[in-house]
XYZ file of C-alpha atoms in Angstrom:
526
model
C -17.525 -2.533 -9.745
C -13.761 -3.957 -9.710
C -15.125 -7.306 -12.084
C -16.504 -4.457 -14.358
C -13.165 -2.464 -14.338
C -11.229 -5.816 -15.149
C -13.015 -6.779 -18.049
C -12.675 -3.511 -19.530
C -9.583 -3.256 -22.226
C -7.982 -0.417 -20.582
C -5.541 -1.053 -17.675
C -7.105 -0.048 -14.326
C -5.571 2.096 -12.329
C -6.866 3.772 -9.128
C -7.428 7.517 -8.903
C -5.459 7.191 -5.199
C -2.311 8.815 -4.096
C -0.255 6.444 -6.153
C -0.331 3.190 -7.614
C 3.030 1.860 -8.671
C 5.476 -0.067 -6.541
C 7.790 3.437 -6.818
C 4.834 5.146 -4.815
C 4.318 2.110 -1.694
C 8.445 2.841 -1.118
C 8.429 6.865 -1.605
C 5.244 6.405 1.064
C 7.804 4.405 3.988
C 10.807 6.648 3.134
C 8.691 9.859 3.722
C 6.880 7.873 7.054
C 10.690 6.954 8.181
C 11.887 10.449 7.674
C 8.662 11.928 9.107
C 9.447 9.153 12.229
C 13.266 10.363 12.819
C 11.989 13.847 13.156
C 9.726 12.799 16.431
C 11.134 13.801 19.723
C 12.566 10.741 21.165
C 11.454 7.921 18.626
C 13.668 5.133 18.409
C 14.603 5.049 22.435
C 13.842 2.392 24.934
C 10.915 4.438 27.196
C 7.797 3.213 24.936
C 5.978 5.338 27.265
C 7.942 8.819 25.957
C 7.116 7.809 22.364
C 3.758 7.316 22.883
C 3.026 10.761 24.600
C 5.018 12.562 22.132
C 2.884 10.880 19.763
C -0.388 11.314 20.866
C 0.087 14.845 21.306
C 0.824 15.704 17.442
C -0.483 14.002 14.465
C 2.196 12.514 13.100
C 0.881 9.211 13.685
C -2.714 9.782 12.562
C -1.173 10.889 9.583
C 1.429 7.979 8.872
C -1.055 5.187 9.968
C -3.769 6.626 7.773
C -1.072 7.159 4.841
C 0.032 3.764 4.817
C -3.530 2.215 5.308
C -4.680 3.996 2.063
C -1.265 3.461 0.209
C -1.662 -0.555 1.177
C -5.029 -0.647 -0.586
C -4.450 1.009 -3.358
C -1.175 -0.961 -3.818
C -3.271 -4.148 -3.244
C -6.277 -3.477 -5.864
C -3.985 -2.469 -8.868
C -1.757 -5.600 -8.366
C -4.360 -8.202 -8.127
C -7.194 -9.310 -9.901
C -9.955 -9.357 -7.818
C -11.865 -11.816 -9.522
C -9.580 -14.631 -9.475
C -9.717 -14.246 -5.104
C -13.121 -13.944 -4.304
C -14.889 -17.028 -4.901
C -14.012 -17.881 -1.295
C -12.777 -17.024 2.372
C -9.644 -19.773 1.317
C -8.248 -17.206 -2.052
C -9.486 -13.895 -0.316
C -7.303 -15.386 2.901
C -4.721 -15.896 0.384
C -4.483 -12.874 -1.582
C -4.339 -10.534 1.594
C -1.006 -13.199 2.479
C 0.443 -12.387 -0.479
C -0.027 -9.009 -0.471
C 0.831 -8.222 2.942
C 4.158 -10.179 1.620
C 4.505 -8.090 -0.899
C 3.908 -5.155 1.111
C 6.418 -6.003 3.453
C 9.099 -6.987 1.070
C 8.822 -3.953 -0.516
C 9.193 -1.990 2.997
C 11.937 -3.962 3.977
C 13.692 -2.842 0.880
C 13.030 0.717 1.017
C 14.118 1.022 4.381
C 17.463 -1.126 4.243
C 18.499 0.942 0.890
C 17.780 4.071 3.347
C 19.291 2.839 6.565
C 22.750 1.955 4.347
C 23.563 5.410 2.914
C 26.110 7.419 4.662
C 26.127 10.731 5.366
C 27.338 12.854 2.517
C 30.270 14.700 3.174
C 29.638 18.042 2.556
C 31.366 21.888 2.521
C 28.423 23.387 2.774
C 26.298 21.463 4.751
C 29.375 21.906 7.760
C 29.376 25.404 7.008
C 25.678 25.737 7.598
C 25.867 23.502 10.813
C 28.579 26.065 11.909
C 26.586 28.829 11.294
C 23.283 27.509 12.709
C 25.759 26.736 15.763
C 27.097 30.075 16.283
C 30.476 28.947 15.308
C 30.646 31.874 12.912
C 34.863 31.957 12.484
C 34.497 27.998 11.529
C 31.382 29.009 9.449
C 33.110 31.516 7.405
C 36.526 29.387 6.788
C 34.063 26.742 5.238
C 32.756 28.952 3.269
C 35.876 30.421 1.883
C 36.765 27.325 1.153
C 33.474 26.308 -0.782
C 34.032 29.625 -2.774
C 37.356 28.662 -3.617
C 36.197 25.750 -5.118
C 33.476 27.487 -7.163
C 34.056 30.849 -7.131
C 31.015 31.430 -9.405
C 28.478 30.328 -7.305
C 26.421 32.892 -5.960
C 24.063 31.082 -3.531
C 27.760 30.865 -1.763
C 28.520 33.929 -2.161
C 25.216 35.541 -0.429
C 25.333 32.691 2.732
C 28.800 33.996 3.181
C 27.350 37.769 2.995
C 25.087 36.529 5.955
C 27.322 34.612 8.160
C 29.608 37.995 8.008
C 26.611 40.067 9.137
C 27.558 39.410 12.419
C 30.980 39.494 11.947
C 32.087 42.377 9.464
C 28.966 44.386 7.488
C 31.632 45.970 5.105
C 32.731 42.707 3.588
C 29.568 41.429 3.957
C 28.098 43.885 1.877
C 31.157 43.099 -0.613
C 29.894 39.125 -0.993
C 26.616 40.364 -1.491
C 27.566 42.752 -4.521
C 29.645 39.378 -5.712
C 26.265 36.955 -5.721
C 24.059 39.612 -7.491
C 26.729 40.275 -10.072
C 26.546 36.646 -10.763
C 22.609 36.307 -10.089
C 20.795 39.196 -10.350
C 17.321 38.202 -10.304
C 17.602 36.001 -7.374
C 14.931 37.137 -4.505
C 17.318 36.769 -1.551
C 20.517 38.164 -2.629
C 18.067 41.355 -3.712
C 16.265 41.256 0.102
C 19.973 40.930 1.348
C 21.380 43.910 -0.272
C 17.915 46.386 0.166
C 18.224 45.478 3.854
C 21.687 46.304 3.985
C 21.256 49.629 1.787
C 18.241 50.234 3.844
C 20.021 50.793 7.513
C 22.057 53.691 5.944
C 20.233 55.110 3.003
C 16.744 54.040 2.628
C 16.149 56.411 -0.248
C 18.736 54.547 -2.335
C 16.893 50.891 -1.613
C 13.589 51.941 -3.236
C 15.098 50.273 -6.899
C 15.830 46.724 -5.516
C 12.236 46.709 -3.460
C 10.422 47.894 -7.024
C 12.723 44.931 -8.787
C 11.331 42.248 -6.413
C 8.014 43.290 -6.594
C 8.483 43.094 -10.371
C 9.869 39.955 -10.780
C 8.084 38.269 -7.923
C 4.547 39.427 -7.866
C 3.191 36.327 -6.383
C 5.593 36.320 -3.279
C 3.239 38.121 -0.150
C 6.185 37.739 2.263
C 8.230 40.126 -0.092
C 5.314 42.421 -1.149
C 4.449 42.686 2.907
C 8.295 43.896 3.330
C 8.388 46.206 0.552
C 5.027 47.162 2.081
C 6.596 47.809 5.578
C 9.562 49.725 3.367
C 7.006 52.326 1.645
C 5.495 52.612 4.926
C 8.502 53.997 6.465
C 9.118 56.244 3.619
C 5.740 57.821 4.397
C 4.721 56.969 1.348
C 1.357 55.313 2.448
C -0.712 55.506 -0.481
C 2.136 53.110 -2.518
C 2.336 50.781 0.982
C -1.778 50.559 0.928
C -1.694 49.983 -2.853
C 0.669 47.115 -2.203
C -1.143 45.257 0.684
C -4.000 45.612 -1.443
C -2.889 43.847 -4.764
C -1.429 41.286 -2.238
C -4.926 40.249 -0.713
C -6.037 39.788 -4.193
C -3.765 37.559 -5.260
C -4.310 35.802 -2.192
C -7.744 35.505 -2.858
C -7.711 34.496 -6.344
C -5.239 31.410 -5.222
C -2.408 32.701 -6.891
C 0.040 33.310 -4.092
C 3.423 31.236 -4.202
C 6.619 30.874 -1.809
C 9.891 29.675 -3.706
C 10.910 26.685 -2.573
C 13.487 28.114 0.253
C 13.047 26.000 3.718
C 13.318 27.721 6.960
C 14.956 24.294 8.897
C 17.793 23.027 9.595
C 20.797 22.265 7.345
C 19.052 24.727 4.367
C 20.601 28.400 3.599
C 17.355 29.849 6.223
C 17.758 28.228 9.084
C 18.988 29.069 12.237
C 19.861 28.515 15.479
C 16.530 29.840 17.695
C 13.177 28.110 18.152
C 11.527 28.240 14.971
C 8.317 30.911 15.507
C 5.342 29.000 15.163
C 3.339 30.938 11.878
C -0.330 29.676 12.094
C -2.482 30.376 9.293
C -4.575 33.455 9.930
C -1.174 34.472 11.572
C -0.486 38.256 10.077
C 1.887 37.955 7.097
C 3.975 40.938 8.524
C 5.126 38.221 10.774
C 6.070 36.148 7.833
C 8.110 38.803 6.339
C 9.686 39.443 9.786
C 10.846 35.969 10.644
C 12.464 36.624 6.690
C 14.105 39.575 7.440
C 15.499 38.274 10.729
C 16.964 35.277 8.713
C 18.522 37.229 6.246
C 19.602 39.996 9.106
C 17.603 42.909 8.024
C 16.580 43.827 11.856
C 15.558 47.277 11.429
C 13.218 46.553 8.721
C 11.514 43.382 10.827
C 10.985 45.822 13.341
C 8.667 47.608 11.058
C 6.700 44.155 10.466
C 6.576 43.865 13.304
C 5.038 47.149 14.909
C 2.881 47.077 11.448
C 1.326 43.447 12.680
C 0.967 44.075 16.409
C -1.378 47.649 14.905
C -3.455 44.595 12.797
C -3.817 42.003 15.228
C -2.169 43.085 18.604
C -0.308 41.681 20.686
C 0.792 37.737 20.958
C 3.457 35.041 22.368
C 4.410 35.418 18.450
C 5.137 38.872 18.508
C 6.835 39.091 21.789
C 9.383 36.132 20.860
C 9.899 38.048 17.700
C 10.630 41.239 19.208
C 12.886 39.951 21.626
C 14.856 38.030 18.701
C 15.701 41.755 17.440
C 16.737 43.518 20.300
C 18.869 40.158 21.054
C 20.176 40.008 17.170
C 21.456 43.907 17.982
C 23.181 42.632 21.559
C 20.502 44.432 23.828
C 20.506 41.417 26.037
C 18.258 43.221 29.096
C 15.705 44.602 26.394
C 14.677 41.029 25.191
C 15.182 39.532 28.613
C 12.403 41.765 29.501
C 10.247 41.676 26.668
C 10.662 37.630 27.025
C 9.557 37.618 30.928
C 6.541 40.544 30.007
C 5.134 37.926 26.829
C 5.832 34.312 29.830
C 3.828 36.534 32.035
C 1.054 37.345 29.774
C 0.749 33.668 27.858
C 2.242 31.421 30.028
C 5.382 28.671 29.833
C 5.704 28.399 26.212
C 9.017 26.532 25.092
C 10.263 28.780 21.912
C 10.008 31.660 24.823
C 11.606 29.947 27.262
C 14.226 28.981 24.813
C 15.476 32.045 24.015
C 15.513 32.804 27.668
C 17.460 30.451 28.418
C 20.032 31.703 25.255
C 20.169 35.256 26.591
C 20.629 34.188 30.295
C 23.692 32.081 28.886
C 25.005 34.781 26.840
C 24.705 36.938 30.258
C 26.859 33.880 32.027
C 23.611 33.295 34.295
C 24.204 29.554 33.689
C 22.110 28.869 36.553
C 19.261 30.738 35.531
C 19.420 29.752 31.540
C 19.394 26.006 32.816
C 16.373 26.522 34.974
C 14.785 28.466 31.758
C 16.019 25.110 29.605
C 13.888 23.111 32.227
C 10.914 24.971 31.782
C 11.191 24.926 27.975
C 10.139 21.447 27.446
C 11.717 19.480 24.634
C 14.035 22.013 22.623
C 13.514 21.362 18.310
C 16.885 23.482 17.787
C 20.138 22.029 17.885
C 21.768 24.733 19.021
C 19.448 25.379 22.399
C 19.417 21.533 23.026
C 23.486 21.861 23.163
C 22.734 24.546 25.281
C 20.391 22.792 27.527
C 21.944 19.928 28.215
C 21.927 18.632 31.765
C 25.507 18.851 34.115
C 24.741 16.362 36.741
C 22.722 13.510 35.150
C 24.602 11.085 32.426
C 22.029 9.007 31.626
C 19.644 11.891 30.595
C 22.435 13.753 28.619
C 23.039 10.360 26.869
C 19.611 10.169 25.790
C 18.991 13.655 24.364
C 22.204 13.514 22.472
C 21.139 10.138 20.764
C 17.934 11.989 19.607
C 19.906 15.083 18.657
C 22.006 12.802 16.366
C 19.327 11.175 14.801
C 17.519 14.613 14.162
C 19.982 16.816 13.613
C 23.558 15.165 12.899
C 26.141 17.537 12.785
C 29.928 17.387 14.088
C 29.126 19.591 16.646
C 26.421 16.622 18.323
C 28.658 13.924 17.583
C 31.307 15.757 19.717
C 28.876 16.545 22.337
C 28.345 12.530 22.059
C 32.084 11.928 22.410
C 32.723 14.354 25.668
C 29.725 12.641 27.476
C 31.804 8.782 26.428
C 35.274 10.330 27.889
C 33.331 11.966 30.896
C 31.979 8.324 31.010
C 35.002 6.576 30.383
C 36.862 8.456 33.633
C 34.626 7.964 35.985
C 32.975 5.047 36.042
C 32.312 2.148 38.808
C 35.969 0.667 38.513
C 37.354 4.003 39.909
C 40.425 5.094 37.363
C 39.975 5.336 33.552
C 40.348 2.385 31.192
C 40.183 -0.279 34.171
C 36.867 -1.909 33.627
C 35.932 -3.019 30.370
C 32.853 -0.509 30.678
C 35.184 2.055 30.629
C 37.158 0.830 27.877
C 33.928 0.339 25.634
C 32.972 4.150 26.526
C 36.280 5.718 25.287
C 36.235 3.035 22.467
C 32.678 4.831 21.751
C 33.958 8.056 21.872
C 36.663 7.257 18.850
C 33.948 6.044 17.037
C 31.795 9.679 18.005
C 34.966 11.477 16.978
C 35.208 9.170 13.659
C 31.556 10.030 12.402
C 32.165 13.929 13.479
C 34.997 13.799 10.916
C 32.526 12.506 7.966
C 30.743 15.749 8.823
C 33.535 17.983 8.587
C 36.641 17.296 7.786
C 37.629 20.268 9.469
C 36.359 19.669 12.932
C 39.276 20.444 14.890
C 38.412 19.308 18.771
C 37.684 15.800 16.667
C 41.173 15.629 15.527
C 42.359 16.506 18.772
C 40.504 14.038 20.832
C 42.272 11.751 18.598
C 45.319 12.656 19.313
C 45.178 11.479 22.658
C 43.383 8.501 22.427
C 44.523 6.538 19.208
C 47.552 4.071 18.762
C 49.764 4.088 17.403
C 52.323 7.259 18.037
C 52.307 7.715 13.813
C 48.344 8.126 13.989
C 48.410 10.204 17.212
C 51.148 12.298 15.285
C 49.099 12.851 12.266
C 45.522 13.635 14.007
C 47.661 16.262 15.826
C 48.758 17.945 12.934
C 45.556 17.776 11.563
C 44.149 19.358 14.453
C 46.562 22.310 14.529
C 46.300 22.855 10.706
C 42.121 23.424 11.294
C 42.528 25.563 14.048
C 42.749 23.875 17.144
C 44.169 26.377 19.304
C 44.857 24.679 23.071
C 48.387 22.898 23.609
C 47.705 19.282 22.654
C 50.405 17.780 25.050
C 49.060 19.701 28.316
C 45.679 18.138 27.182
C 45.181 14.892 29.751
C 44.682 11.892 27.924
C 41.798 11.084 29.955
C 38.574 13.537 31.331
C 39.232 11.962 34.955
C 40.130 14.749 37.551
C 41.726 14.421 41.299
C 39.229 14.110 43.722
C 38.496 17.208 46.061
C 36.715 17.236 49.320
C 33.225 19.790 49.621
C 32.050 21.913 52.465
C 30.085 19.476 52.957
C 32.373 16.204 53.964
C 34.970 19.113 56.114
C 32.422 19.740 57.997
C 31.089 16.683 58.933
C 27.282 17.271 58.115
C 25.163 17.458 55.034
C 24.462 21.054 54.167
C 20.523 21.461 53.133
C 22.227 24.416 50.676
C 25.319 24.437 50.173
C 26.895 27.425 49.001
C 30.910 26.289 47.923
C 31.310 26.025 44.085
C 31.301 22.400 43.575
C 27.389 22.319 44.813
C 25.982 26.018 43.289
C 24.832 23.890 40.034
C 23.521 21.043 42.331
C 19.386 21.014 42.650
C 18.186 20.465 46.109
C-alpha cells in the first residue's frame, strides 16, 4: 500500500496526529511539560516515580503518544521502497530514523530547558494571591494597573483579590473593567455576584446579558439558573436548565478558554475539586462562583445539586470551602470530619483540614491532617504541610514544588531550609565545613531566582542583606528590602539561622521521657 502511495504524483502524507518535523518537537515539549507536572519526577527514588506513575495514566498516554508520533514521523520522511529489499536497508533506515528522532528531541528539549523564567507583574501578583499574600497581591497589582491603566482583565483580578480585603473598592475595580470591557463573561459574573448579596432584584439585567451573549456556556446558564431559582421564579430557572440540556445534547456546549490552575486569573490556593463527567454541572458553576467569590450564590448550586444527585466527598469539600471563604472555621471543620467519615481519607478533604486547623493555630492537628492527605497538588497547602523535624524530606518536596509550581514564595521556602541547613550541620557552628558553606552559598542562589520572580519579594532582599559581600551590596539589598515592605529590623536579624543550644526535660532529668510534654518535644512524633 505505501509502494502504491509513492508512485502516486501527489505528496503522501499520513492522516496521523501530525506529520511535519514541527509536530515530533510540539509532541516532546507537551510529554516534558506533561512529565514536570508528575509528583516527584525528576528525583533520585526510581521507586516513587514509578508508583506515582502507575497509578495515573500519564505514562500510558506519553509512551503511546510518542510511539504513534515516531511512526508517523518515520513513514512521511522515508521512502519505503528504497529500504525494504532487505533486513541490511530496513536495519538501516530504522538507524537513521531513530537518529533523526533523537536529534530532533534533543533539540526541542535543550531550546526548552534554556529559557528563563519570564519576569512577570502579573504572574507574582497571581502567585501572591494564590498564596494568601493578599497585601503583596494587591501592591502588584496596583502596580500592573499603573502601567496599563486600560486593561481590564487587571482591573477585575484586582476586584477579586480585594474581595477579601475591602468589598467597597472592590466593587469600584469591577465597575472600572466593565467600563472598559463590557461583554466580558467574568467581569459580568463578578459584578451580578456582588449586586446579588445586597439587592438581588437589581442583578437580574447582568444574568439576562450573559445568557445573551453566552448561550453556549452551561456553567453560566446553571448559575443564572440557581439565580431565578432563588427569585422564585421557577418556571424561567426550569426553562433555562432545559435549553441547557439541549444544547448539550446537540454538541454545542463550549467553555471559554479560562483555566482553573495555577498561575491563570482562576486559580487558587485549595485542592482543586475533582469534576468527573456525569458530575452535576451545579457543581461546575459552584467551584466558578467560589473562584470569583460569589459564596452566597454557590451555596445555591450547591443545595440545587445535592436535591439532583445527593450527597458526595464533592459536595461536602465544596460546602466546607464556603462556610471557610465566610470565616466560619468550626462549620467547615465539621462538615469536613462528617464527609472523611462518610467517604473515607480523601486528600483534597484532608487538605483543607489541615488549612482550617492552621488557621485555628492547631498546628499539631493540621500537620497530622497534612499526613493523612497524601501528596498535596496546591502550592499553597504543600507550604503548609511541610515537615518541622525531617530536612531531607522538606528538601525533597520543595525541589518538586519548584519544578511544578515556581514561585518566589517556594524558592524562599528553598532558601530557609539551605540557612536552617547551613547552621546546623555536622561541623557544629555555621560556615565551618565546606557543607555548610555550599548550603548558604545555595541559599543566595534560592534568594537570586526568587528575585527573577518578583522583583518585589522583600524577605529575598533581606536574606541578602545578611549574607552578601561586600558592605555596598549588603547596603543596597537592604534598601531594597525596606522600600518593598520588609517590615522586621534588618540589623537585629542574625546573620546566620543557628540558635544557642538549650537543654529538654528530658536530658535535666536524666531519663528519656516516652512523652514528653515541655515545648521543645510537643511537635516531636513518638
Amino acid at each position: 500500500m505505501l509502494v502504491d502511495l509513492e508512485i502516486e504524483p501527489t505528496k503522501r502524507s499520513c492522516t496521523g496526529r501530525g506529520q511535519q518535523e514541527r509536530s515530533w518537537s510540539n509532541i516532546i515539549r507537551l510529554a516534558s511539560s506533561g512529565l514536570s507536572h508528575v509528583p516527584y519526577f525528576g528525583m533520585s527514588d526510581i521507586c516513587t516515580i514509578n508508583r506515582q506513575l502507575s497509578e495515573t495514566r500519564t505514562r500510558v498516554e506519553i509512551v503511546t503518544s510518542l510511539w504513534q508520533e515516531a511512526a508517523i514521523f518515520v513513514n512521511n520522511n522515508f521512502v519505503v521502497h528504497d529500504f525494504l529489499n532487505s533486513d541490511e536497508t530496513f536495519q538501516e533506515m530504522v538507524m537513521i530514523a531513530h537518529a533523526c528522532l533523537m536529534r530532533i528531541t534533543n533539540d526541542a528539549l535543550i531550546d526548552s530547558d534554556k529559557k528563563p523564567p519570564p519576569y512577570s507583574v502579573q504572574k507574582a501578583a497571581r502567585h501572591a494571591r494564590q498564596l494568601h499574600d493578599l497585601s503583596h497581591a494587591m501592591d502588584l497589582y496596583l502596580q500592573l494597573i499603573v502601567q496599563a491603566p486600560r486593561e481590564a482583565d487587571s482591573w477585575r483580578e484586582l476586584a477579586t483579590c480585594l474581595r477579601d480585603i475591602d468589598k467597597d473598592w472592590a466593587n469600584v475595580c469591577i465597575d472600572k473593567s466593565i467600563i472598559l470591557n463590557p461583554r466580558h463573561p467574568l467581569s459580568l459574573l463578578s459584578k451580578s455576584c456582588m449586586i446579588f448579596e445586597e439587592d438581588p432584584n437589581a442583578a437580574e439585567p447582568f444574568f439576562l446579558a450573559l445568557l445573551a451573549f453566552y448561550p453556549f456556556w452551561t456553567a453560566i446558564w446553571a448559575a443564572a439558573s440557581a439565580y431565578f431559582l432563588h427569585k422564585e421564579m421557577f418556571h424561567m430557572s426550569d426553562q433555562i436548565m432545559e435549553q441547557m440540556r439541549k444544547t448539550q445534547a446537540e454538541g454545542l456546549a463550549k467553555e471559554p478558554r479560562f483555566p482553573r490552575t495555577w498561575e491563570q486569573e482562576l486559580g487558587e490556593w485549595w485542592e482543586e475539586t475533582p469534576l468527573l463527567p456525569g458530575t452535576s454541572v451545579y457543581y461546575d458553576a459552584a467551584d466558578l462562583l467560589l473562584r470569583l467569590r460569589g459564596i452566597d450564590l454557590a451555596e445555591i448550586c450547591i443545595a440545587k445539586a445535592l436535591l439532583e444527585n445527593g450527597d458526595s466527598a464533592v459536595y461536602y469539600h465544596m460546602v466546607a470551602l464556603c462556610c471557610r471563604l465566610k470565616g466560619n472555621y468550626a462549620d467547615a471543620l465539621c462538615h469536613l470530619q462528617e464527609g472523611i467519615d462518610k467517604y473515607g481519607e480523601i486528600s483534597y478533604l484532608r487538605s483543607l483540614q489541615g488549612e482550617c486547623y492552621h488557621r485555628t493555630k492547631e498546628y499539631n492537628l493540621s500537620l497530622a491532617s497534612f499526613e493523612k492527605s497524601g501528596s498535596c497538588k496546591s502550592a499553597y497547602t504543600t507550604l503548609l504541610s511541610l515537615p518541622r523535624r525531617d530536612g531531607g524530606r522538606t528538601r525533597s518536596i520543595l525541589t518538586d514544588l519548584v519544578r511544578r509550581h515556581p514561585s518566589a514564595y517556594a524558592w524562599m521556602a528553598f532558601a530557609d531550609e539551605w540557612m536552617t541547613r547551613s547552621a546546623v550541620g555536622e561541623g557544629g557552628d555555621a560556615n565551618v565545613t565546606e557543607e555548610q558553606r555550599s548550603a548558604l552559598a545555595n541559599a543566595e542562589s534560592c534568594a537570586f531566582t526568587a528575585l527573577e520572580y518578583d522583583r518585589r519579594a522583600a524577605r529575598a532582599w533581606a536574606l541578602l542583606a545578611t549574607c552578601l559581600t561586600p558592605s555596598t551590596r549588603r547596603n543596597y539589598c537592604r534598601e531594597m528590602a525596606i522600600l518593598c515592605g520588609f517590615t522586621k529590623n534588618l540589623d537585629d536579624r542574625p546573620k546566620t539561622y543557628s540558635r544557642e543550644s538549650r537543654e529538654s526535660l528530658c536530658f535535666r532529668i536524666g531519663r528519656p521521657l516516652r512523652e514528653c510534654r515541655c515545648k521543645m518535644c510537643e511537635h516531636i512524633a513518638l
